[in-house]
Short mmCIF file of C-alpha atoms (C1' of nucleotides) in Angstrom, two decimals:
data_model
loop_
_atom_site.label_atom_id
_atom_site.label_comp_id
_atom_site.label_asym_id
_atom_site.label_seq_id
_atom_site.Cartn_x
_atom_site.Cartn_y
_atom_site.Cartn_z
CA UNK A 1 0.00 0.00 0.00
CA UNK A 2 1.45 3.66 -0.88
CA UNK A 3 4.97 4.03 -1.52
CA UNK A 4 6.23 5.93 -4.35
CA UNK A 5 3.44 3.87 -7.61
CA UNK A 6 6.18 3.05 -10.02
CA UNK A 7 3.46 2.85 -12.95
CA UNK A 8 3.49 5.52 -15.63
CA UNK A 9 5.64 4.47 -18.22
CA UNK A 10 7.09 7.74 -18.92
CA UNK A 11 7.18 10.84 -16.50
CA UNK A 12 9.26 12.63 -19.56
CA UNK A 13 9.22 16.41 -17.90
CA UNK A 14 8.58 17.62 -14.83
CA UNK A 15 10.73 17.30 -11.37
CA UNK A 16 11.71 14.41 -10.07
CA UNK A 17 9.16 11.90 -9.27
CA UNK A 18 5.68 11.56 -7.64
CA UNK A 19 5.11 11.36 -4.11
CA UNK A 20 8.50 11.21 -2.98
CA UNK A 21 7.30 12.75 0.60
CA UNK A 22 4.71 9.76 1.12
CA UNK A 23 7.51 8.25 3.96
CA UNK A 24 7.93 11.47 5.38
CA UNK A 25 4.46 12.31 5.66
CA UNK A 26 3.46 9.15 6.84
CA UNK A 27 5.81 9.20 9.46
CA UNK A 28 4.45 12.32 11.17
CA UNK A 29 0.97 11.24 10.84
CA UNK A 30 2.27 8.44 13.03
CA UNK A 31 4.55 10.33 15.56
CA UNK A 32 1.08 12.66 15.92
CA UNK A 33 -1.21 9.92 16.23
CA UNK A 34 1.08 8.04 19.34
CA UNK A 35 1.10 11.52 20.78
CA UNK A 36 -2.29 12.77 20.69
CA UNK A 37 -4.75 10.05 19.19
CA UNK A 38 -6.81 10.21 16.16
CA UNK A 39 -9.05 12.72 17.37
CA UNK A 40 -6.76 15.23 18.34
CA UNK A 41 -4.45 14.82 15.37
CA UNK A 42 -4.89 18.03 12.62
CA UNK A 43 -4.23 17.69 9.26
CA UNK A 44 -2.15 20.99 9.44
CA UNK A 45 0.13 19.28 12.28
CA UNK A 46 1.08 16.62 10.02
CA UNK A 47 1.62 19.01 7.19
CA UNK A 48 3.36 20.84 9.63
CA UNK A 49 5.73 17.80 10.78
CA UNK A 50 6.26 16.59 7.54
CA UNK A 51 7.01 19.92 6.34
CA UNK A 52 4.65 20.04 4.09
CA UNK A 53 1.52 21.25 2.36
CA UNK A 54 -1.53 20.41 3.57
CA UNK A 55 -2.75 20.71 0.12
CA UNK A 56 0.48 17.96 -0.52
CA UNK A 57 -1.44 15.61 1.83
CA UNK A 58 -4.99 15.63 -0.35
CA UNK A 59 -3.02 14.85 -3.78
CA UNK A 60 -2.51 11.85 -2.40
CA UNK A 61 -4.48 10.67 0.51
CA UNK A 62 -8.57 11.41 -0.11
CA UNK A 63 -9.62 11.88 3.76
CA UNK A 64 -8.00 11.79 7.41
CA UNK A 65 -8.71 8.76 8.21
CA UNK A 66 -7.44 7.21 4.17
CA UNK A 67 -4.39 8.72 5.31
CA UNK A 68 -4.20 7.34 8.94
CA UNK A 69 -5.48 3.95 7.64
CA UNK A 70 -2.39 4.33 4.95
CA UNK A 71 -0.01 4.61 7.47
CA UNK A 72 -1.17 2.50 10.30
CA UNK A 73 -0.92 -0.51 7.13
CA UNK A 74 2.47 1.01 6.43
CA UNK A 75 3.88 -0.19 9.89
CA UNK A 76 3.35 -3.71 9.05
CA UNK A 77 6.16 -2.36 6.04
CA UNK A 78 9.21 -3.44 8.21
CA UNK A 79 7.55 -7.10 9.30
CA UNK A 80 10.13 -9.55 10.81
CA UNK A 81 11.27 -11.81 8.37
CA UNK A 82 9.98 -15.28 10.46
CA UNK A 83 12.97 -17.73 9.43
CA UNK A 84 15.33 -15.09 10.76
CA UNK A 85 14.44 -15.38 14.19
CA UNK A 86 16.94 -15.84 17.22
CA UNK A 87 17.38 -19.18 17.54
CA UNK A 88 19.12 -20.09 20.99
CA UNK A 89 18.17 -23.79 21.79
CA UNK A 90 15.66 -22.75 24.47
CA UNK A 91 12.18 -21.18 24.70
CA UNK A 92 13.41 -18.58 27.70
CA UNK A 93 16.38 -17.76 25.47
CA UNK A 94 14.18 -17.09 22.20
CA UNK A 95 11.94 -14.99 24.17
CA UNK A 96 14.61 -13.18 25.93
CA UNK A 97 16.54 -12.87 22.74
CA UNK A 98 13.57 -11.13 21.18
CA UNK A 99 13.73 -8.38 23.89
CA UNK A 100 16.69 -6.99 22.69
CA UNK A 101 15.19 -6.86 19.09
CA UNK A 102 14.89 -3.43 17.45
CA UNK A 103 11.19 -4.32 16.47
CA UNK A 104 10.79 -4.74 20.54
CA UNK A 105 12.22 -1.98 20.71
CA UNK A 106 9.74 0.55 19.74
CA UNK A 107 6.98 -1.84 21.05
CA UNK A 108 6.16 1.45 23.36
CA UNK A 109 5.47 3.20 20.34
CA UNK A 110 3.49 1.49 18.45
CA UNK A 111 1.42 0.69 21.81
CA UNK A 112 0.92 4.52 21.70
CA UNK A 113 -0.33 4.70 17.79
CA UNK A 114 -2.73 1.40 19.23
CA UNK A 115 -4.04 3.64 21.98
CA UNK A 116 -4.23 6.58 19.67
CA UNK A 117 -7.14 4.27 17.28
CA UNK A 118 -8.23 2.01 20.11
CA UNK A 119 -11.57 4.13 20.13
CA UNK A 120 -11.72 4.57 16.30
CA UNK A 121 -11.36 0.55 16.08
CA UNK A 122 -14.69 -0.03 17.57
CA UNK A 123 -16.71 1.92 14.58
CA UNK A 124 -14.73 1.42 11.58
CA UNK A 125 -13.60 -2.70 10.25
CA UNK A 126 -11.48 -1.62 8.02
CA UNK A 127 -9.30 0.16 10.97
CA UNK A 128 -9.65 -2.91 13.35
CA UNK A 129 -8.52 -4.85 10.16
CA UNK A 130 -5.53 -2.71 9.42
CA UNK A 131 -4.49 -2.24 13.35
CA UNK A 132 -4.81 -6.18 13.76
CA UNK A 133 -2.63 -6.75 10.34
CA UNK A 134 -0.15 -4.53 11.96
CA UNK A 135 0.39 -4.13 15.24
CA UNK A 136 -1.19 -8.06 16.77
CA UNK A 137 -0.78 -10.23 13.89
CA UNK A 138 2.79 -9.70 13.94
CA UNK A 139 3.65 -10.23 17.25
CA UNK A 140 1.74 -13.16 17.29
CA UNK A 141 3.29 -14.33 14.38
CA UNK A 142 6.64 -13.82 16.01
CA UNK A 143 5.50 -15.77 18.88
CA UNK A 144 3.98 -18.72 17.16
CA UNK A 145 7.69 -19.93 15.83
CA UNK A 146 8.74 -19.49 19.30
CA UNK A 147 6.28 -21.88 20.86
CA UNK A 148 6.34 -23.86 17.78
CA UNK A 149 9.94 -24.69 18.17
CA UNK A 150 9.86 -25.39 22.19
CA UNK A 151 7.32 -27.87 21.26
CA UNK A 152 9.74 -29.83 18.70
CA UNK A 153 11.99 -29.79 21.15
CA UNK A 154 9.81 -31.50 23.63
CA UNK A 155 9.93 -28.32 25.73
CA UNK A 156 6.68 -27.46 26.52
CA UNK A 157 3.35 -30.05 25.85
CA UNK A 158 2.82 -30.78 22.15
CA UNK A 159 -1.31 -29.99 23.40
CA UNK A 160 -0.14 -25.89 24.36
CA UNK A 161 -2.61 -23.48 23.34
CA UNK A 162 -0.32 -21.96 21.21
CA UNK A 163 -2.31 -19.18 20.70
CA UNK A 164 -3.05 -18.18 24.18
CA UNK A 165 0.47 -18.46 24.99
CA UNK A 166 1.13 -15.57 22.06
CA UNK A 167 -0.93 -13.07 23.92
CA UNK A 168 0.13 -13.24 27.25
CA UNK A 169 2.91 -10.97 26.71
CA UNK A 170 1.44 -8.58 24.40
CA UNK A 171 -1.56 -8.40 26.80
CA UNK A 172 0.60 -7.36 29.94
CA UNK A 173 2.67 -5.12 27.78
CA UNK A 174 -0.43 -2.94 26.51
CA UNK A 175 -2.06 -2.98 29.47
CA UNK A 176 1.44 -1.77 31.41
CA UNK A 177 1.64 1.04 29.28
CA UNK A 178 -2.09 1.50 28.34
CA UNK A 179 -3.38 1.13 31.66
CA UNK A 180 -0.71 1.49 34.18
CA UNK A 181 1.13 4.34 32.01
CA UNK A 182 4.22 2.31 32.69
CA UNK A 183 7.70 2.18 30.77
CA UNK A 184 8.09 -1.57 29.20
CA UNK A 185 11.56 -2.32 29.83
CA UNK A 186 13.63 -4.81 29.91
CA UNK A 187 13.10 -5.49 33.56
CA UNK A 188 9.04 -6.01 33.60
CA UNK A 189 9.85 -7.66 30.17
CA UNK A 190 12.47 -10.12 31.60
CA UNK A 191 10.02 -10.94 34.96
CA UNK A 192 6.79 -11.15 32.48
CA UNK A 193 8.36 -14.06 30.68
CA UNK A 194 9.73 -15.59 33.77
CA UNK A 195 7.03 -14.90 35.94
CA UNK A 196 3.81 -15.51 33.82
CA UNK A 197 4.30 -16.89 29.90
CA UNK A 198 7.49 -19.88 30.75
CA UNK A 199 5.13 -20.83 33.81
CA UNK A 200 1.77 -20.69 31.40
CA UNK A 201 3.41 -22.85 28.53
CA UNK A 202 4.49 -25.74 31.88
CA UNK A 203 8.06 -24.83 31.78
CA UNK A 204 9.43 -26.07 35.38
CA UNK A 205 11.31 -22.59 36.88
CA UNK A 206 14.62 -24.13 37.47
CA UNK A 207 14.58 -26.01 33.90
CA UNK A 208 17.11 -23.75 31.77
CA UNK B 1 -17.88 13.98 44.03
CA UNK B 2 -21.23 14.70 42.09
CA UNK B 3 -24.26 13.33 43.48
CA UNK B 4 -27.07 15.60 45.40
CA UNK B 5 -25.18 18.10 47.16
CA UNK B 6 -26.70 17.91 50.18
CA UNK B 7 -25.92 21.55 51.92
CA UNK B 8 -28.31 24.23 51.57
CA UNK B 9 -29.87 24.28 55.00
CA UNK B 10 -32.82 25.50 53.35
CA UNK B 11 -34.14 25.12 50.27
CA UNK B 12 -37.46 26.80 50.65
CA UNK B 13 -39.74 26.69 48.21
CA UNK B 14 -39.32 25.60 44.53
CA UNK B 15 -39.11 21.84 42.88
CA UNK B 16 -37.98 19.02 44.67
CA UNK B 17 -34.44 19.60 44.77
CA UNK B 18 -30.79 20.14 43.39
CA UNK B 19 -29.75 18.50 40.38
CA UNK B 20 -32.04 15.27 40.71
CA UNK B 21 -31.23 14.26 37.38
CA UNK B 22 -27.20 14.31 38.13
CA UNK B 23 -27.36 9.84 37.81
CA UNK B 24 -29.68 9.96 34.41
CA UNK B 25 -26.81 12.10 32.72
CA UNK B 26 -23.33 10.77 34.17
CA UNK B 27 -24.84 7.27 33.04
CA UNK B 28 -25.87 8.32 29.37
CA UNK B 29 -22.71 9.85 29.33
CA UNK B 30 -20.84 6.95 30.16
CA UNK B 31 -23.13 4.62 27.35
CA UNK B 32 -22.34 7.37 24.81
CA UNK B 33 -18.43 6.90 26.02
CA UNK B 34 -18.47 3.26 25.57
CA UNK B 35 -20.35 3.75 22.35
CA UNK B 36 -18.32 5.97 20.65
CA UNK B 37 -15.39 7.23 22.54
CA UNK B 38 -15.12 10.42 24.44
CA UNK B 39 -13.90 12.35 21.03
CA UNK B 40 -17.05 10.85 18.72
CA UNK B 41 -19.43 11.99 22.17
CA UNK B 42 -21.17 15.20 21.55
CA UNK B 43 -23.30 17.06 24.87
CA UNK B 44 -25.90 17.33 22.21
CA UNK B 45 -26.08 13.48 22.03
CA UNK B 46 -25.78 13.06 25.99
CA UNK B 47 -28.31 15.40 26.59
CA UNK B 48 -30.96 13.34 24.55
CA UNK B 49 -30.00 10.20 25.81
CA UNK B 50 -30.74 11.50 29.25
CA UNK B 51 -33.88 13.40 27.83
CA UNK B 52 -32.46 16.67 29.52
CA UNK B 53 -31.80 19.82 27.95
CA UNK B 54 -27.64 20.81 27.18
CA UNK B 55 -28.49 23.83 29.52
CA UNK B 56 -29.25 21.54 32.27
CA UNK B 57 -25.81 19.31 31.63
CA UNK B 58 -24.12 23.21 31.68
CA UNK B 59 -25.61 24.58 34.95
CA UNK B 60 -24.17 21.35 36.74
CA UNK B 61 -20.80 20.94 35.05
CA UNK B 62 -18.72 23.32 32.94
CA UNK B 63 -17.58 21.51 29.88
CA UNK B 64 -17.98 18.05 28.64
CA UNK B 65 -14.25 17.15 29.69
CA UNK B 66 -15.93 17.53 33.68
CA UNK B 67 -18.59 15.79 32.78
CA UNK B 68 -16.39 12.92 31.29
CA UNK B 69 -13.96 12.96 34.32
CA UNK B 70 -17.05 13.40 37.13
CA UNK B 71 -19.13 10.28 34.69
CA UNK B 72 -15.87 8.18 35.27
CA UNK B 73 -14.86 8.84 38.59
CA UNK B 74 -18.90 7.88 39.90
CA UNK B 75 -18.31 4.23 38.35
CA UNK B 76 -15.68 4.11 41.27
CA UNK B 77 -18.99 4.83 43.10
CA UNK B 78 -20.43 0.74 43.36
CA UNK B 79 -17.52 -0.24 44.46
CA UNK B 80 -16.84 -4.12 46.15
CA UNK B 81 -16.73 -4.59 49.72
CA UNK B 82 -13.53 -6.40 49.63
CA UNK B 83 -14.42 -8.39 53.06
CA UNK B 84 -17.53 -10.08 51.35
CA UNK B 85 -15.70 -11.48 48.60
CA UNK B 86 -16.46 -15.23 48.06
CA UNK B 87 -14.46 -17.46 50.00
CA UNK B 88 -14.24 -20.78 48.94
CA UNK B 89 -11.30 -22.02 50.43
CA UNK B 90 -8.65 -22.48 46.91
CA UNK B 91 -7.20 -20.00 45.35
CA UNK B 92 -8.85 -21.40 42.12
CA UNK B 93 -12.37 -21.61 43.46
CA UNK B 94 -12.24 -17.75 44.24
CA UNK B 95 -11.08 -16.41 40.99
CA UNK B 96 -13.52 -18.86 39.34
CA UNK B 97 -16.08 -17.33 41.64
CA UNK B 98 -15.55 -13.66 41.13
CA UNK B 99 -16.25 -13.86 37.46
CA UNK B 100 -20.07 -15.03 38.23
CA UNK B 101 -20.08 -11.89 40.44
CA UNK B 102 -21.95 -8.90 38.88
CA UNK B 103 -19.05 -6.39 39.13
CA UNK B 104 -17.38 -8.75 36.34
CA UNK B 105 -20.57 -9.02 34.57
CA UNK B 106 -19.82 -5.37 33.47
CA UNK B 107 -16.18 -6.16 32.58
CA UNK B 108 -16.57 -5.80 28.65
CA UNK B 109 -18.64 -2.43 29.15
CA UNK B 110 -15.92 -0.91 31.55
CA UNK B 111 -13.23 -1.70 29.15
CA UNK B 112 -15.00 -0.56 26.52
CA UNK B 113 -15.51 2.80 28.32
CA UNK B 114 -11.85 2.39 29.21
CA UNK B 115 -11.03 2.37 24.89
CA UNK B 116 -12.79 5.83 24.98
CA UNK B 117 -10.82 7.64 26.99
CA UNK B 118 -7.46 5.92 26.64
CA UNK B 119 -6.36 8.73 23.83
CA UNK B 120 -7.02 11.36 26.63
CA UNK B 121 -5.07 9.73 29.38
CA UNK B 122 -1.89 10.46 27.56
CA UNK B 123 -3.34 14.17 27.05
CA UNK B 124 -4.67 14.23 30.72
CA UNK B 125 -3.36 12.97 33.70
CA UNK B 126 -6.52 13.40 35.86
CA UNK B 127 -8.19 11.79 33.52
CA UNK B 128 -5.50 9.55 33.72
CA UNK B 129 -5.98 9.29 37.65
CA UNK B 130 -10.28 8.97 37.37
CA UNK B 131 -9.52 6.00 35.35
CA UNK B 132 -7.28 4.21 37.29
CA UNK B 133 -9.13 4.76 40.54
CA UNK B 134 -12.29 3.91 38.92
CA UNK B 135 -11.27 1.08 36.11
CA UNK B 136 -7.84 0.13 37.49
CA UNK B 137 -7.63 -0.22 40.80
CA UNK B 138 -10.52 -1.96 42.48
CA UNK B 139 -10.10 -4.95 40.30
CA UNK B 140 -6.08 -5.51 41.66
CA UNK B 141 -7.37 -4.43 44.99
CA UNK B 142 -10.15 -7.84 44.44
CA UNK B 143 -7.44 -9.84 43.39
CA UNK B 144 -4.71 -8.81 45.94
CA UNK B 145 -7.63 -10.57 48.65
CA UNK B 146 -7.57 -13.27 46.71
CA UNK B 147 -3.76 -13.57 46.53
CA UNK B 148 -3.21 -12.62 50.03
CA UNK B 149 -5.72 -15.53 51.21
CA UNK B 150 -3.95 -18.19 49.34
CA UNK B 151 -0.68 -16.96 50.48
CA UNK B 152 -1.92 -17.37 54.11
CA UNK B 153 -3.41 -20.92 52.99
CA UNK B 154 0.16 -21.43 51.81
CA UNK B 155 -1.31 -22.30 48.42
CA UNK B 156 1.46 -20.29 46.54
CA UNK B 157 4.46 -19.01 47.71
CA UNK B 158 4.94 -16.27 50.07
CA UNK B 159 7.09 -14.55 48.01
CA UNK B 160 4.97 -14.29 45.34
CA UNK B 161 4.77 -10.93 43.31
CA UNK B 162 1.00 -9.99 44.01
CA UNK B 163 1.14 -7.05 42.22
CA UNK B 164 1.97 -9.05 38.84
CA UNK B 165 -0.10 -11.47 39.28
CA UNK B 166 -3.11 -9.10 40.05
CA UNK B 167 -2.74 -7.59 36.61
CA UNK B 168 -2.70 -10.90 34.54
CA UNK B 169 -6.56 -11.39 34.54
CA UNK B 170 -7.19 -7.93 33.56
CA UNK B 171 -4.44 -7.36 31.16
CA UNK B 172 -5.65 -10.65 28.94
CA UNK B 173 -9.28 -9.51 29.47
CA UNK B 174 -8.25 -5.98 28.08
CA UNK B 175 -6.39 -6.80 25.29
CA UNK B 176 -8.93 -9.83 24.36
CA UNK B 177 -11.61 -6.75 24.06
CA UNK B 178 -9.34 -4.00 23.08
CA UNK B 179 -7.32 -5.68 20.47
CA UNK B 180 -8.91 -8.64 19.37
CA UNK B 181 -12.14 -7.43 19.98
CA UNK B 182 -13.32 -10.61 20.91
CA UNK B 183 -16.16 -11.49 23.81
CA UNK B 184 -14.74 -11.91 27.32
CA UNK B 185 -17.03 -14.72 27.99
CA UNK B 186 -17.33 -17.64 31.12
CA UNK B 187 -14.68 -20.28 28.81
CA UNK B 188 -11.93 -17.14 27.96
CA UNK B 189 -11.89 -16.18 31.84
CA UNK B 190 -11.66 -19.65 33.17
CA UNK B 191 -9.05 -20.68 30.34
CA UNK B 192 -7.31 -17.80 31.34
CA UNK B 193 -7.27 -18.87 35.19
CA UNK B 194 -6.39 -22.36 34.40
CA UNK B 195 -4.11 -21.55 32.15
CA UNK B 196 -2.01 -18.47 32.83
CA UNK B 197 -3.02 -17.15 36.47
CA UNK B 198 -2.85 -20.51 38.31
CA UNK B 199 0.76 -21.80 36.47
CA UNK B 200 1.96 -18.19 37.03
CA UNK B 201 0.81 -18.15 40.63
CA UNK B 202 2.93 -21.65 40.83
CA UNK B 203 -0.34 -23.81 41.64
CA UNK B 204 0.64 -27.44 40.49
CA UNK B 205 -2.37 -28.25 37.51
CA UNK B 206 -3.58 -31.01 39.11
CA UNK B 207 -3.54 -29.70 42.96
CA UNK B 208 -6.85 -28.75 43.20
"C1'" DC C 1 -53.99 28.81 45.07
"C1'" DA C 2 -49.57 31.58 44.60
"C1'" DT C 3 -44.75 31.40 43.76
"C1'" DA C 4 -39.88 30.31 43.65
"C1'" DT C 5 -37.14 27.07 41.51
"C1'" DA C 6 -35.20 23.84 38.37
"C1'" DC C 7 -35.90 21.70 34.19
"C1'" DG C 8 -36.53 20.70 28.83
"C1'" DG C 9 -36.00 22.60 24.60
"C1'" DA C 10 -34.89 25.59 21.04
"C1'" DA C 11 -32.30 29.26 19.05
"C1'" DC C 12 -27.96 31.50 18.94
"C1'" DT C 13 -22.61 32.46 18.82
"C1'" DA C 14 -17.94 31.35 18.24
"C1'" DT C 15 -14.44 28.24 17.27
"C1'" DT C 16 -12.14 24.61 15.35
"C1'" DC C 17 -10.91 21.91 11.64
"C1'" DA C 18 -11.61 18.99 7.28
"C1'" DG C 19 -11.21 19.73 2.74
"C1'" DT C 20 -10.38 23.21 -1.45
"C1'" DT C 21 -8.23 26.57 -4.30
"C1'" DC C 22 -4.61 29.23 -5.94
"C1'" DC C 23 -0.01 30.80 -6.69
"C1'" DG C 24 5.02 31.38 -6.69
"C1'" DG C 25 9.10 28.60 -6.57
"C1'" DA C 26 12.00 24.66 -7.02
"C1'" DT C 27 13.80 21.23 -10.21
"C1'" DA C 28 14.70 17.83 -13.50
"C1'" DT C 29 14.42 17.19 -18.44
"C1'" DG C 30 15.23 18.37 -23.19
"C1'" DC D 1 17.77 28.17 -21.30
"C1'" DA D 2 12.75 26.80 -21.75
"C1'" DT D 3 9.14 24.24 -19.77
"C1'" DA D 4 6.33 20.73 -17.59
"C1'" DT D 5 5.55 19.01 -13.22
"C1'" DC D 6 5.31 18.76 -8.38
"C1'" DC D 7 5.65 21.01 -4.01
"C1'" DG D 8 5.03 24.43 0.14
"C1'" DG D 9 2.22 27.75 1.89
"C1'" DA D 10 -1.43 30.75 2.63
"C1'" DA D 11 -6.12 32.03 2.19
"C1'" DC D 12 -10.65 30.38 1.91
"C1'" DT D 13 -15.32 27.65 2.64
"C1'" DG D 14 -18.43 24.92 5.08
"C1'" DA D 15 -19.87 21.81 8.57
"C1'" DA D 16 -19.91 20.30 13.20
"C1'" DT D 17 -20.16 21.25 17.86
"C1'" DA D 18 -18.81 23.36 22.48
"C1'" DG D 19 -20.81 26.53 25.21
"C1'" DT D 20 -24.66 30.37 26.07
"C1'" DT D 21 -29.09 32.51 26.50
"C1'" DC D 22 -33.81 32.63 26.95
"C1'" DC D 23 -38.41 31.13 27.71
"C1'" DG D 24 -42.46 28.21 28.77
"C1'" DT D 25 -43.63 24.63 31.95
"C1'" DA D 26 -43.88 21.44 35.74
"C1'" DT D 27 -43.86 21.03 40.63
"C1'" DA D 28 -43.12 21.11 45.44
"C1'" DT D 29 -43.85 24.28 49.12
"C1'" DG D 30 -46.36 27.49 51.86
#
DNA sequence: CATATACGGAACTATTCAGTTCCGGATATG
DNA sequence: CATATCCGGAACTGAATAGTTCCGTATATG
């Protein structure tokens, strides 16, 4: 979706492309969104971010919310690539090593953008659809090869409710920053996967 | 806060008395809340719900973020008496317990009142403080009984972290709703204590 | 029955903001 | 150097809505 349409066969004249400020703009629309929500976010403070035209913005997006749906599906741009994984030999190790992971990393901000369309997600499916694509999906996607793989290894029960297992820690991780307006670090990230998922998936504590 | 003032020694003649209809409104405002969000709420639409008139809404509270904040902070108002909890004597029998209790019955619309104002606890922090002593708090404070009792029963350890484990329940429960937007039904919540709460509370599966 | 009081409802004002239009300037192409 | 194309910016329009004012009515009190 978006992105710089590399159709037109030839743009003969003219500058140099179109849409070359689609990343920029997009970008803003996101920082404004994880800082004051959909509703409070202005067309003219994106422009204004993005240094840009507002006029810029309806060339290429139709409506506010085309634009925040645009770039809410553009997140899902830099997915994980799934074979890549950290691949340690243990489930505590996966899940540890995927702490330290730059897509972890801003998990605080895209919790933001997900509290900034929480309320918009409830009247329009094609939001819910776009948030779930990405800012769940992938984490559970992440999470699935994790589980998957301790259950090769005859880690945890070959029966797991894989799925459940996924959400645990993106649950306590929204509602710790969502709720409790708490910094996810490494510490309540560490003592989440220690304390509640290894337990959960029947991984004895002293079992490294 | 809100409620019939009850000073005015004397209130001599006139209608019945002070802002009778204070309940009506603060609970049409919080259906319009969980409906569409605090941003999508007009006064207009309040008003109507509550068949009052705006000017009525305006000689009691002085904008709608008031009303929001004084709608949220009276849901605080039926609070639990936390020494008549249900006491059934395991750990597991409580927290299956609680969620036939009425307070839990509610669950999905709190949270769903909760995803309308979560964009404006970033912006707000007393609206950040209403919802946490009115959505937050008296659930952990329900649990931390619970967790306290079996800790005296020596059920789990007494070193247990309370405080983590009181937010497991409603951090699933919140992001089942708020993410997934999926029913927090009887089967989640008890998968969710048999599964997650109990292992993470270190209560052996089959010691029941 | 008389009256003070609060209420419902409608009409009004002011502001904010989505979406539009227009123009001067930058720039790559030929 | 000429020109077609896109961009930034500013000015504008229109709709929605927060907040205000006013009035007729219902009602409890005396």
């Amino acid at each position: 979706m978006s992105q710089t349409d590399l159709d037109e066969p030839k743009p003969r004249l003219g500058r140099k492309r179109d849409h070359t400020r689609d990343p920029e703009i997009l970008d803003a629309a996101l920082e404004i969104l994880a800082e004051t929500g959909y509703d409070g976010m202005t067309i003219d403070m994106v422009a204004t971010r993005a240094k840009a035209g507002k006029a810029t913005l309806y060339r290429r997006w139709s409506s506010k919310a085309e634009l925040v749906l645009d770039a809410v599906a553009c997140l899902k741009a830099g997915e994980i690539d799934l074979d890549a994984l950290p691949d340690t030999g243990t489930l505590r190790g996966d899940l540890v090593a995927m702490i330290k992971t730059p897509s972890m990393r801003d998990a605080e901000r895209k919790l933001k953008i997900m509290a900034g369309i929480v309320s918009m997600i409830a009247r329009s499916p094609e939001m819910a659809t776009a948030a779930y694509a990405a800012l769940v999906e992938p984490r559970a996607s992440v999470n699935r090869v994790l589980f998957a793989r301790a259950i090769e290894r005859d880690e945890i029960p070959a029966d797991s409710d894989v799925e459940r297992l996924c959400t645990i820690g993106p649950a306590m991780a929204a509602y710790r920053v969502l709720m409790l307006g708490r910094p996810v670090d490494r510490e309540f990230l560490e003592d989440t996967i220690d304390g509640v998922i290894l337990p959960a998936a029947g991984v004895r504590p002293g079992a490294e």
